[in-house]
mmCIF file of C-alpha atoms in Angstrom:
data_model
loop_
_atom_site.group_PDB
_atom_site.id
_atom_site.type_symbol
_atom_site.label_atom_id
_atom_site.label_comp_id
_atom_site.label_asym_id
_atom_site.label_seq_id
_atom_site.Cartn_x
_atom_site.Cartn_y
_atom_site.Cartn_z
ATOM 1 C CA UNK A 1 14.465 -0.486 11.591
ATOM 2 C CA UNK A 2 13.024 -1.708 8.294
ATOM 3 C CA UNK A 3 12.183 0.800 5.554
ATOM 4 C CA UNK A 4 8.756 1.107 4.326
ATOM 5 C CA UNK A 5 9.903 0.038 1.706
ATOM 6 C CA UNK A 6 10.779 -3.789 2.357
ATOM 7 C CA UNK A 7 7.166 -3.441 4.291
ATOM 8 C CA UNK A 8 5.879 -3.363 0.519
ATOM 9 C CA UNK A 9 7.723 -5.704 -0.676
ATOM 10 C CA UNK A 10 6.816 -8.198 1.835
ATOM 11 C CA UNK A 11 2.950 -7.463 1.375
ATOM 12 C CA UNK A 12 3.620 -8.120 -2.263
ATOM 13 C CA UNK A 13 5.512 -11.306 -1.389
ATOM 14 C CA UNK A 14 2.517 -12.731 1.062
ATOM 15 C CA UNK A 15 -0.219 -11.283 -1.506
ATOM 16 C CA UNK A 16 1.233 -13.927 -4.367
ATOM 17 C CA UNK A 17 1.579 -16.480 -1.753
ATOM 18 C CA UNK A 18 -2.517 -16.107 -1.102
ATOM 19 C CA UNK A 19 -1.554 -14.793 2.721
ATOM 20 C CA UNK A 20 -4.083 -11.661 2.480
ATOM 21 C CA UNK A 21 -4.495 -11.044 5.631
ATOM 22 C CA UNK A 22 -0.338 -10.740 6.609
ATOM 23 C CA UNK A 23 0.059 -9.076 3.817
ATOM 24 C CA UNK A 24 -2.480 -5.904 4.554
ATOM 25 C CA UNK A 25 -0.560 -6.126 7.768
ATOM 26 C CA UNK A 26 2.194 -5.741 6.300
ATOM 27 C CA UNK A 27 0.454 -3.011 4.085
ATOM 28 C CA UNK A 28 -0.474 -1.150 7.304
ATOM 29 C CA UNK A 29 3.031 -0.768 8.833
ATOM 30 C CA UNK A 30 4.262 0.995 6.076
ATOM 31 C CA UNK A 31 1.217 3.640 5.753
ATOM 32 C CA UNK A 32 2.446 4.286 9.679
ATOM 33 C CA UNK A 33 5.394 5.137 8.484
ATOM 34 C CA UNK A 34 3.672 7.739 5.649
ATOM 35 C CA UNK A 35 6.678 7.221 3.545
ATOM 36 C CA UNK A 36 5.939 8.442 -0.156
ATOM 37 C CA UNK A 37 7.844 6.053 -2.370
ATOM 38 C CA UNK A 38 6.002 2.850 -0.340
ATOM 39 C CA UNK A 39 2.425 4.835 -1.129
ATOM 40 C CA UNK A 40 3.510 5.331 -4.617
ATOM 41 C CA UNK A 41 4.644 1.505 -5.202
ATOM 42 C CA UNK A 42 1.170 0.623 -3.516
ATOM 43 C CA UNK A 43 -0.197 2.629 -5.827
ATOM 44 C CA UNK A 44 -1.716 0.331 -9.117
ATOM 45 C CA UNK A 45 1.383 -1.957 -8.543
ATOM 46 C CA UNK A 46 0.454 -5.385 -10.358
ATOM 47 C CA UNK A 47 2.316 -7.447 -8.503
ATOM 48 C CA UNK A 48 -0.281 -6.930 -5.350
ATOM 49 C CA UNK A 49 -3.741 -7.919 -8.213
ATOM 50 C CA UNK A 50 -4.032 -10.631 -5.743
ATOM 51 C CA UNK A 51 -5.720 -8.734 -3.239
ATOM 52 C CA UNK A 52 -6.197 -5.437 -5.450
ATOM 53 C CA UNK A 53 -10.583 -5.682 -5.221
ATOM 54 C CA UNK A 54 -10.203 -6.384 -1.897
ATOM 55 C CA UNK A 55 -11.951 -3.736 0.515
ATOM 56 C CA UNK A 56 -8.668 -3.125 2.810
ATOM 57 C CA UNK A 57 -6.688 -2.297 -0.155
ATOM 58 C CA UNK A 58 -9.820 0.402 -1.152
ATOM 59 C CA UNK A 59 -8.911 1.403 2.466
ATOM 60 C CA UNK A 60 -5.331 1.332 2.141
ATOM 61 C CA UNK A 61 -5.620 3.353 -0.806
ATOM 62 C CA UNK A 62 -8.026 5.991 0.711
ATOM 63 C CA UNK A 63 -6.091 6.541 3.739
ATOM 64 C CA UNK A 64 -3.020 7.121 1.799
ATOM 65 C CA UNK A 65 -4.945 9.468 -0.125
ATOM 66 C CA UNK A 66 -5.188 7.792 -3.296
ATOM 67 C CA UNK A 67 -8.512 6.998 -4.037
ATOM 68 C CA UNK A 68 -11.964 8.928 -3.374
ATOM 69 C CA UNK A 69 -14.670 7.008 -1.822
ATOM 70 C CA UNK A 70 -16.212 5.012 -4.744
ATOM 71 C CA UNK A 71 -13.857 6.324 -7.530
ATOM 72 C CA UNK A 72 -10.468 5.097 -9.220
ATOM 73 C CA UNK A 73 -6.986 5.120 -8.087
ATOM 74 C CA UNK A 74 -5.156 8.658 -8.167
ATOM 75 C CA UNK A 75 -1.406 9.628 -8.416
ATOM 76 C CA UNK A 76 -0.953 11.576 -5.240
ATOM 77 C CA UNK A 77 -0.304 15.295 -5.550
ATOM 78 C CA UNK A 78 3.238 16.009 -3.983
ATOM 79 C CA UNK A 79 3.884 20.538 -3.621
ATOM 80 C CA UNK A 80 7.055 21.665 -4.362
ATOM 81 C CA UNK A 81 8.614 24.216 -2.849
#
């Protein structure tokens, strides 16, 4: 199986190619795997600038809990025990 970070890299390439629907499909796959590394990669990555203003990106960040409704991107909180 492919890693969630690989899903994110595909989304970056597809975003740069203007294939935004496909990019979001790969970001959804990365999100469904709930991989912290992939989530951190998505949060504010300049290579995803072509889709950063798309409402779907806000929705993805909200699902990752990296952005509040209408608010700025925030770093995820990691609890270490």
